[in-house]
CSV table of C-alpha atoms and ligand atoms in Angstrom, one decimal:
chain,number,residue,atom,x,y,z
A,1,UNK,CA,48.4,-24.3,-159.5
A,2,UNK,CA,49.5,-25.9,-162.4
A,3,UNK,CA,51.9,-28.9,-162.0
A,4,UNK,CA,55.6,-27.8,-161.8
A,5,UNK,CA,57.5,-28.7,-164.7
A,6,UNK,CA,60.8,-30.3,-164.4
A,7,UNK,CA,62.2,-31.3,-168.0
A,8,UNK,CA,65.1,-30.8,-170.1
A,9,UNK,CA,63.0,-32.1,-172.9
A,10,UNK,CA,60.2,-29.3,-172.2
A,11,UNK,CA,62.6,-26.1,-172.5
A,12,UNK,CA,60.3,-23.1,-171.4
A,13,UNK,CA,63.3,-20.4,-172.4
A,14,UNK,CA,65.8,-19.7,-175.1
A,15,UNK,CA,68.8,-21.2,-173.3
A,16,UNK,CA,67.1,-24.3,-172.2
A,17,UNK,CA,65.9,-24.4,-175.9
A,18,UNK,CA,69.5,-24.4,-177.3
A,19,UNK,CA,70.6,-27.1,-174.9
A,20,UNK,CA,67.7,-29.3,-175.8
A,21,UNK,CA,68.3,-29.0,-179.6
A,22,UNK,CA,72.2,-29.8,-179.0
A,23,UNK,CA,71.2,-32.7,-176.9
A,24,UNK,CA,68.6,-34.2,-179.7
A,25,UNK,CA,71.2,-33.6,-182.3
A,26,UNK,CA,74.1,-35.6,-180.4
A,27,UNK,CA,71.4,-38.1,-179.6
A,28,UNK,CA,70.5,-38.3,-182.9
A,29,UNK,CA,74.1,-38.5,-184.6
A,30,UNK,CA,74.9,-41.1,-182.0
A,31,UNK,CA,72.0,-42.9,-182.9
A,32,UNK,CA,73.0,-43.3,-186.6
A,33,UNK,CA,76.7,-44.2,-185.7
A,34,UNK,CA,75.0,-47.0,-183.6
A,35,UNK,CA,73.2,-48.2,-186.4
A,36,UNK,CA,76.2,-48.1,-189.0
A,37,UNK,CA,78.2,-49.9,-186.7
A,38,UNK,CA,75.6,-52.6,-185.9
A,39,UNK,CA,74.9,-52.9,-189.8
A,40,UNK,CA,78.9,-53.4,-190.5
A,41,UNK,CA,78.8,-56.0,-187.7
A,42,UNK,CA,76.1,-58.2,-189.5
A,43,UNK,CA,77.8,-57.6,-192.9
A,44,UNK,CA,81.0,-58.7,-191.5
A,45,UNK,CA,79.3,-61.8,-189.7
A,46,UNK,CA,77.6,-62.9,-193.0
A,47,UNK,CA,80.7,-62.3,-195.1
A,48,UNK,CA,82.7,-65.1,-196.4
A,49,UNK,CA,84.9,-64.2,-199.8
A,50,UNK,CA,88.2,-61.8,-199.8
A,51,UNK,CA,89.4,-60.2,-196.7
A,52,UNK,CA,89.0,-56.3,-196.5
A,53,UNK,CA,92.0,-54.4,-196.5
A,54,UNK,CA,92.8,-53.5,-192.6
A,55,UNK,CA,94.6,-50.8,-193.4
A,56,UNK,CA,91.7,-48.8,-195.3
A,57,UNK,CA,89.2,-49.6,-192.2
A,58,UNK,CA,91.7,-48.5,-189.6
A,59,UNK,CA,92.9,-45.4,-191.4
A,60,UNK,CA,89.3,-44.4,-192.9
A,61,UNK,CA,86.7,-45.5,-190.0
A,62,UNK,CA,89.2,-45.5,-186.9
A,63,UNK,CA,91.0,-42.1,-187.6
A,64,UNK,CA,89.7,-40.2,-190.4
A,65,UNK,CA,86.0,-40.7,-189.6
A,66,UNK,CA,86.1,-39.8,-185.9
A,67,UNK,CA,88.4,-36.9,-186.4
A,68,UNK,CA,85.9,-35.3,-189.1
A,69,UNK,CA,82.9,-36.1,-186.9
A,70,UNK,CA,84.2,-34.6,-183.6
A,71,UNK,CA,85.9,-31.5,-185.4
A,72,UNK,CA,82.6,-30.8,-186.9
A,73,UNK,CA,80.8,-31.3,-183.6
A,74,UNK,CA,83.5,-29.0,-181.7
A,75,UNK,CA,82.8,-26.2,-184.4
A,76,UNK,CA,79.0,-26.4,-184.2
A,77,UNK,CA,78.7,-26.9,-180.4
A,78,UNK,CA,81.1,-23.6,-179.8
A,79,UNK,CA,79.0,-21.7,-182.1
A,80,UNK,CA,75.8,-22.9,-180.6
A,81,UNK,CA,77.0,-22.1,-177.0
A,82,UNK,CA,78.1,-18.8,-178.1
A,83,UNK,CA,74.4,-18.0,-178.5
A,84,UNK,CA,73.7,-18.7,-174.8
A,85,UNK,CA,72.6,-15.7,-172.8
A,86,UNK,CA,75.9,-14.6,-171.1
A,87,UNK,CA,76.5,-15.4,-167.4
A,88,UNK,CA,76.5,-11.7,-166.4
A,89,UNK,CA,74.7,-9.2,-164.3
A,90,UNK,CA,75.3,-6.3,-166.5
A,91,UNK,CA,71.9,-5.1,-168.0
A,92,UNK,CA,69.8,-7.8,-166.2
A,93,UNK,CA,67.9,-7.9,-163.0
A,94,UNK,CA,69.8,-9.6,-160.4
A,95,UNK,CA,68.7,-12.1,-157.5
A,96,UNK,CA,71.0,-13.6,-154.8
A,97,UNK,CA,70.6,-17.2,-153.9
A,98,UNK,CA,72.5,-19.0,-151.2
A,99,UNK,CA,72.3,-22.6,-151.0
A,100,UNK,CA,72.4,-24.1,-147.2
A,101,UNK,CA,71.8,-27.7,-146.3
A,102,UNK,CA,69.2,-28.1,-147.1
A,103,UNK,CA,67.3,-25.1,-148.7
A,104,UNK,CA,67.6,-22.1,-150.7
A,105,UNK,CA,67.8,-18.4,-149.2
A,106,UNK,CA,66.9,-16.0,-152.0
A,107,UNK,CA,67.5,-12.2,-152.1
A,108,UNK,CA,65.7,-9.6,-154.0
A,109,UNK,CA,66.6,-6.0,-154.3
A,110,UNK,CA,63.3,-3.8,-154.3
A,111,UNK,CA,63.8,-0.8,-156.6
A,112,UNK,CA,61.3,1.1,-154.7
A,113,UNK,CA,62.6,1.2,-151.1
A,114,UNK,CA,66.1,0.2,-152.2
A,115,UNK,CA,65.9,-2.8,-149.6
A,116,UNK,CA,66.7,-6.2,-149.7
A,117,UNK,CA,63.8,-8.5,-149.6
A,118,UNK,CA,64.5,-12.0,-148.5
A,119,UNK,CA,62.5,-15.1,-149.4
A,120,UNK,CA,63.3,-18.7,-149.6
A,121,UNK,CA,62.8,-21.6,-151.8
A,122,UNK,CA,61.2,-20.1,-154.5
A,123,UNK,CA,62.4,-18.0,-157.1
A,124,UNK,CA,60.0,-15.2,-158.9
A,125,UNK,CA,61.1,-13.9,-162.3
A,126,UNK,CA,59.5,-11.9,-164.9
A,127,UNK,CA,59.1,-13.4,-168.2
A,128,UNK,CA,60.6,-12.3,-171.6
A,129,UNK,CA,63.9,-10.9,-169.9
A,130,UNK,CA,67.2,-12.6,-168.8
A,131,UNK,CA,67.5,-12.8,-165.0
A,132,UNK,CA,70.8,-13.2,-163.3
A,133,UNK,CA,71.1,-15.2,-160.2
A,134,UNK,CA,74.5,-14.8,-158.2
A,135,UNK,CA,75.0,-17.9,-156.4
A,136,UNK,CA,77.1,-19.0,-153.2
A,137,UNK,CA,76.8,-21.4,-150.8
A,138,UNK,CA,77.5,-21.3,-146.7
A,139,UNK,CA,78.4,-24.9,-146.1
A,140,UNK,CA,79.2,-27.2,-148.5
A,141,UNK,CA,79.0,-27.4,-152.6
A,142,UNK,CA,75.5,-27.4,-154.0
A,143,UNK,CA,74.3,-27.1,-157.6
A,144,UNK,CA,71.3,-25.1,-159.1
A,145,UNK,CA,69.6,-26.6,-161.8
A,146,UNK,CA,66.1,-25.9,-163.0
A,147,UNK,CA,66.2,-28.1,-166.4
A,148,UNK,CA,63.3,-26.1,-168.1
A,149,UNK,CA,65.3,-22.9,-168.1
A,150,UNK,CA,69.0,-23.8,-168.2
A,151,UNK,CA,71.8,-25.8,-167.2
A,152,UNK,CA,73.5,-26.7,-164.0
A,153,UNK,CA,75.6,-24.3,-161.9
A,154,UNK,CA,77.7,-25.1,-159.0
A,155,UNK,CA,77.4,-23.2,-155.8
A,156,UNK,CA,80.7,-23.1,-154.1
A,157,UNK,CA,81.2,-21.7,-150.4
A,158,UNK,CA,83.2,-18.4,-150.4
A,159,UNK,CA,82.9,-17.8,-154.1
A,160,UNK,CA,80.1,-16.2,-156.2
A,161,UNK,CA,79.1,-17.9,-159.6
A,162,UNK,CA,76.1,-16.8,-162.1
A,163,UNK,CA,73.5,-18.6,-163.9
A,164,UNK,CA,70.9,-16.6,-166.0
A,165,UNK,CA,67.5,-17.8,-166.1
A,166,UNK,CA,65.5,-16.4,-169.1
A,167,UNK,CA,61.6,-17.7,-169.2
A,168,UNK,CA,59.4,-17.5,-172.2
A,169,UNK,CA,56.4,-18.1,-170.8
A,170,UNK,CA,54.5,-17.8,-167.5
A,171,UNK,CA,54.6,-21.0,-165.3
A,172,UNK,CA,56.0,-22.8,-162.5
A,173,UNK,CA,59.4,-24.6,-163.1
A,174,UNK,CA,60.9,-27.3,-160.5
A,175,UNK,CA,64.3,-27.0,-159.9
A,176,UNK,CA,66.7,-29.4,-158.0
A,177,UNK,CA,70.2,-29.3,-156.2
A,178,UNK,CA,72.3,-31.1,-158.5
A,179,UNK,CA,75.4,-31.7,-156.3
A,180,UNK,CA,75.4,-34.5,-153.6
A,181,UNK,CA,75.4,-32.2,-150.4
A,182,UNK,CA,74.5,-34.6,-147.7
A,183,UNK,CA,71.4,-36.4,-146.0
A,184,UNK,CA,68.8,-34.3,-147.6
A,185,UNK,CA,70.2,-33.6,-151.1
A,186,UNK,CA,67.5,-35.3,-152.8
A,187,UNK,CA,64.8,-33.1,-150.9
A,188,UNK,CA,66.7,-29.7,-151.6
A,189,UNK,CA,64.2,-28.5,-154.3
A,190,UNK,CA,63.2,-25.4,-155.5
A,191,UNK,CA,60.4,-23.6,-157.7
A,192,UNK,CA,60.9,-21.0,-160.1
A,193,UNK,CA,57.7,-19.0,-160.5
A,194,UNK,CA,57.6,-16.9,-163.9
A,195,UNK,CA,55.1,-14.0,-164.1
A,196,UNK,CA,54.2,-11.1,-166.3
A,197,UNK,CA,56.5,-8.0,-165.8
A,198,UNK,CA,53.5,-6.1,-164.2
A,199,UNK,CA,52.6,-9.0,-162.2
A,200,UNK,CA,55.9,-9.5,-161.1
A,201,UNK,CA,56.6,-5.8,-160.2
A,202,UNK,CA,53.5,-5.8,-158.0
A,203,UNK,CA,54.5,-8.9,-156.1
A,204,UNK,CA,57.7,-7.7,-155.3
A,205,UNK,CA,56.4,-4.4,-154.0
A,206,UNK,CA,54.3,-6.5,-151.8
A,207,UNK,CA,56.9,-9.0,-150.7
A,208,UNK,CA,58.9,-5.6,-149.5
A,209,UNK,CA,56.3,-4.8,-147.1
A,210,UNK,CA,56.6,-6.1,-143.4
A,211,UNK,CA,54.3,-8.9,-142.3
A,212,UNK,CA,50.8,-7.8,-141.9
A,213,UNK,CA,49.2,-7.1,-138.6
A,214,UNK,CA,46.6,-10.0,-137.0
A,215,UNK,CA,43.1,-9.0,-137.8
A,216,UNK,CA,41.6,-11.7,-135.6
A,217,UNK,CA,42.0,-13.5,-132.5
A,218,UNK,CA,43.2,-16.8,-133.9
A,219,UNK,CA,46.1,-15.0,-135.8
A,220,UNK,CA,46.8,-12.8,-132.5
A,221,UNK,CA,47.1,-16.4,-130.8
A,222,UNK,CA,49.4,-17.6,-133.7
A,223,UNK,CA,51.5,-14.9,-133.8
A,224,UNK,CA,51.9,-15.3,-129.6
A,225,UNK,CA,52.7,-18.8,-130.4
A,226,UNK,CA,55.6,-17.9,-132.9
A,227,UNK,CA,57.3,-15.9,-130.1
A,228,UNK,CA,56.6,-18.5,-127.2
A,229,UNK,CA,58.0,-21.2,-129.0
A,230,UNK,CA,61.3,-18.9,-129.9
A,231,UNK,CA,60.8,-19.4,-133.8
A,232,UNK,CA,62.4,-16.1,-134.0
A,233,UNK,CA,65.9,-17.5,-133.1
A,234,UNK,CA,65.9,-18.7,-136.4
A,235,UNK,CA,63.4,-17.1,-138.6
A,236,UNK,CA,62.8,-13.7,-139.3
A,237,UNK,CA,59.3,-12.2,-139.8
A,238,UNK,CA,59.7,-8.7,-140.7
A,239,UNK,CA,57.6,-6.5,-138.5
A,240,UNK,CA,57.6,-9.0,-135.5
A,241,UNK,CA,61.3,-10.4,-135.1
A,242,UNK,CA,63.9,-9.2,-137.3
A,243,UNK,CA,67.7,-10.4,-137.6
A,244,UNK,CA,67.6,-14.1,-137.6
A,245,UNK,CA,69.0,-16.0,-140.8
A,246,UNK,CA,69.6,-19.5,-139.9
A,247,UNK,CA,66.4,-20.7,-141.4
A,248,UNK,CA,64.1,-19.3,-144.3
A,249,UNK,CA,62.4,-15.7,-143.7
A,250,UNK,CA,58.8,-16.2,-143.1
A,251,UNK,CA,57.7,-12.7,-143.6
A,252,UNK,CA,55.7,-13.8,-146.6
A,253,UNK,CA,55.7,-17.6,-146.4
A,254,UNK,CA,51.9,-18.1,-147.1
A,255,UNK,CA,52.4,-16.7,-150.5
A,256,UNK,CA,55.0,-19.4,-151.5
A,257,UNK,CA,53.8,-22.7,-153.5
A,258,UNK,CA,56.0,-25.1,-151.2
A,259,UNK,CA,57.5,-25.4,-148.0
A,260,UNK,CA,60.5,-27.4,-146.7
A,261,UNK,CA,62.5,-26.7,-150.0
A,262,UNK,CA,59.9,-28.0,-152.4
A,263,UNK,CA,59.1,-30.9,-150.3
A,264,UNK,CA,55.5,-30.4,-149.3
A,265,UNK,CA,52.8,-28.2,-150.8
A,266,UNK,CA,52.0,-25.1,-148.6
A,267,UNK,CA,48.9,-25.0,-146.5
A,268,UNK,CA,47.6,-24.9,-142.8
A,269,UNK,CA,47.9,-28.6,-142.7
A,270,UNK,CA,51.5,-29.2,-144.1
A,271,UNK,CA,52.6,-26.2,-142.1
A,272,UNK,CA,51.3,-27.7,-138.8
A,273,UNK,CA,52.8,-31.2,-139.5
A,274,UNK,CA,56.4,-29.5,-140.6
A,275,UNK,CA,56.4,-27.6,-137.4
A,276,UNK,CA,55.5,-30.4,-135.0
A,277,UNK,CA,57.9,-33.0,-136.3
A,278,UNK,CA,60.5,-31.8,-139.4
A,279,UNK,CA,62.5,-34.8,-138.6
A,280,UNK,CA,59.9,-37.2,-139.3
A,281,UNK,CA,59.8,-35.5,-142.8
A,282,UNK,CA,63.4,-34.5,-143.5
A,283,UNK,CA,65.2,-36.6,-141.1
A,284,UNK,CA,68.6,-34.5,-140.4
A,285,UNK,CA,67.1,-31.1,-141.4
A,286,UNK,CA,68.6,-28.5,-139.1
A,287,UNK,CA,64.9,-27.3,-137.7
A,288,UNK,CA,64.1,-28.9,-134.3
A,289,UNK,CA,60.7,-30.8,-133.4
A,290,UNK,CA,58.2,-28.9,-131.3
A,291,UNK,CA,56.7,-31.9,-129.7
A,292,UNK,CA,55.6,-30.3,-126.6
A,293,UNK,CA,53.2,-27.8,-128.4
A,294,UNK,CA,49.7,-28.0,-127.4
A,295,UNK,CA,47.1,-28.4,-130.2
A,296,UNK,CA,45.6,-25.0,-130.1
A,297,UNK,CA,48.9,-23.1,-130.2
A,298,UNK,CA,49.9,-25.4,-133.1
A,299,UNK,CA,46.7,-24.7,-135.0
A,300,UNK,CA,47.2,-21.0,-134.4
A,301,UNK,CA,50.7,-20.9,-135.4
A,302,UNK,CA,49.9,-22.8,-138.5
A,303,UNK,CA,46.9,-20.6,-139.2
A,304,UNK,CA,49.4,-17.6,-138.5
A,305,UNK,CA,51.9,-18.4,-141.0
A,306,UNK,CA,49.4,-19.5,-143.6
A,307,UNK,CA,47.9,-15.9,-143.9
A,308,UNK,CA,51.4,-14.2,-144.2
A,309,UNK,CA,51.0,-13.5,-147.9
B,401,LIG,CU1,72.2,-29.1,-152.1
B,401,LIG,CU2,72.6,-31.4,-152.9
């Protein structure tokens, strides 16, 4: 797995490129003006002769210069902003994202079955076309920010806001909640996986399938442990236990790059550690610890979840 990119300075799509370009122009312009002011200050300190005309400096440098520069910037930035992809679902593929303390529920529409397919903490998109994210929240205000792909958008309870992602090249782009939302705000991350369109379609068709049936004793034992530990009170595994939406849908959890909202890489070891004591990793997370689980069941449960791809 390549190292996920989280950087405004390395845009991976047309919208992020426009934002990065505007940032550099503003930074460059600001730097030029700063150097000019410092040069004038140095000159003023050394100057001895006749005093300058205060009227000329106040009207010229204090009024005319900022009015001209700021007006030019307003016109230029309005024009550049109009080139950003419009925040609309019209003509774009739509994905629903609901922010929760402290993770992201992601819902796709599977064109083949017409069903909704739920996932979490990872958004998969095809490269080369705009994908519209319909954003909302079920508790407090969060904010979606994937710096390599676009700017920020608030996620507000009871409202739907939109953000368009448009990736030029395949890759994994890290995102981050950008609005303080409580104890685990800092560990509310997500990953966007941009894939070739054909690969994306195959992935979505697989994702729409129910969880695969156990094919050996360890996995069978793991599925039994899932039910014994009452994981299904909060988590759905389609084909095993459905309907719960309090925690992430785990039907294909093994196929995700990370768990716990971008906090841990996803493998059997981290899955077991997370199940045993999530409070040691993300204090305040809504998932209770399972400290009474025996070692054999924990191993089987982690192995079961790992192979749900
Ligand atoms: Cu969610 Cu900060």
